[in-house]
Short mmCIF file of C-alpha atoms in Angstrom, two decimals:
data_model
loop_
_atom_site.label_atom_id
_atom_site.label_comp_id
_atom_site.label_asym_id
_atom_site.label_seq_id
_atom_site.Cartn_x
_atom_site.Cartn_y
_atom_site.Cartn_z
CA UNK A 1 157.63 -40.29 150.38
CA UNK A 2 157.89 -36.72 151.66
CA UNK A 3 158.25 -37.93 155.24
CA UNK A 4 161.12 -40.20 154.23
CA UNK A 5 162.87 -37.28 152.52
CA UNK A 6 162.23 -34.93 155.44
CA UNK A 7 163.69 -37.43 157.90
CA UNK A 8 167.01 -37.42 155.99
CA UNK A 9 167.46 -33.63 155.87
CA UNK A 10 170.30 -32.34 158.02
CA UNK A 11 170.65 -28.58 157.79
CA UNK A 12 170.65 -26.28 160.82
CA UNK A 13 167.86 -24.06 159.44
CA UNK A 14 165.45 -26.93 158.71
CA UNK A 15 163.39 -28.40 161.54
CA UNK A 16 164.34 -32.02 162.20
CA UNK A 17 161.83 -34.84 161.93
CA UNK A 18 162.60 -37.45 164.59
CA UNK A 19 159.83 -39.98 164.18
CA UNK A 20 156.48 -40.66 162.53
CA UNK A 21 153.64 -42.76 163.89
CA UNK A 22 150.07 -43.64 163.08
CA UNK A 23 147.46 -42.99 165.76
CA UNK A 24 144.73 -45.50 166.61
CA UNK A 25 142.24 -43.50 164.53
CA UNK A 26 144.48 -43.64 161.45
CA UNK A 27 145.84 -40.10 161.60
CA UNK A 28 149.57 -39.53 161.18
CA UNK A 29 151.65 -38.05 163.96
CA UNK A 30 155.01 -36.34 163.50
CA UNK A 31 157.58 -35.97 166.27
CA UNK A 32 159.65 -32.95 165.28
CA UNK A 33 162.29 -30.74 166.81
CA UNK A 34 160.82 -28.08 169.11
CA UNK A 35 161.80 -24.50 168.32
CA UNK A 36 160.91 -21.85 170.84
CA UNK A 37 159.44 -18.59 169.60
CA UNK A 38 156.59 -17.34 167.46
CA UNK A 39 155.71 -17.87 163.82
CA UNK A 40 156.48 -15.31 161.17
CA UNK A 41 152.73 -14.91 160.63
CA UNK A 42 152.23 -14.06 164.32
CA UNK A 43 155.12 -11.61 164.23
CA UNK A 44 153.63 -9.85 161.21
CA UNK A 45 150.24 -9.63 162.95
CA UNK A 46 151.90 -7.96 165.94
CA UNK A 47 154.33 -5.68 164.14
CA UNK A 48 152.55 -4.99 160.81
CA UNK A 49 155.87 -3.78 159.37
CA UNK A 50 159.37 -5.16 159.93
CA UNK A 51 162.65 -3.28 159.74
CA UNK A 52 164.71 -4.01 156.62
CA UNK A 53 167.65 -5.23 158.73
CA UNK A 54 165.39 -7.72 160.52
CA UNK A 55 163.96 -9.04 157.23
CA UNK A 56 167.49 -9.42 155.88
CA UNK A 57 168.45 -11.42 158.98
CA UNK A 58 165.50 -13.77 158.36
CA UNK A 59 166.45 -14.23 154.71
CA UNK A 60 170.02 -15.02 155.71
CA UNK A 61 168.62 -17.99 157.61
CA UNK A 62 166.08 -19.10 155.00
CA UNK A 63 168.34 -18.97 151.95
CA UNK A 64 170.89 -21.59 153.12
CA UNK A 65 168.01 -23.99 153.86
CA UNK A 66 166.60 -23.45 150.37
CA UNK A 67 170.02 -23.88 148.82
CA UNK A 68 170.44 -27.17 150.73
CA UNK A 69 167.21 -28.48 149.22
#
């Protein structure tokens, strides 16, 4: 059910799901949009502390995606 919902989402700040498949061993496989960069977790490991302006810029991207949902 979640995969069906995810495949219908169309908002620029939500990664797109293109296709799902089942592998020969029964595991699911998701073909999703590729986004270049690092994860927020990796960034926090490297930087330890982020500037308030940078955090605000991240929230400005996250909030429209949450509002869409």
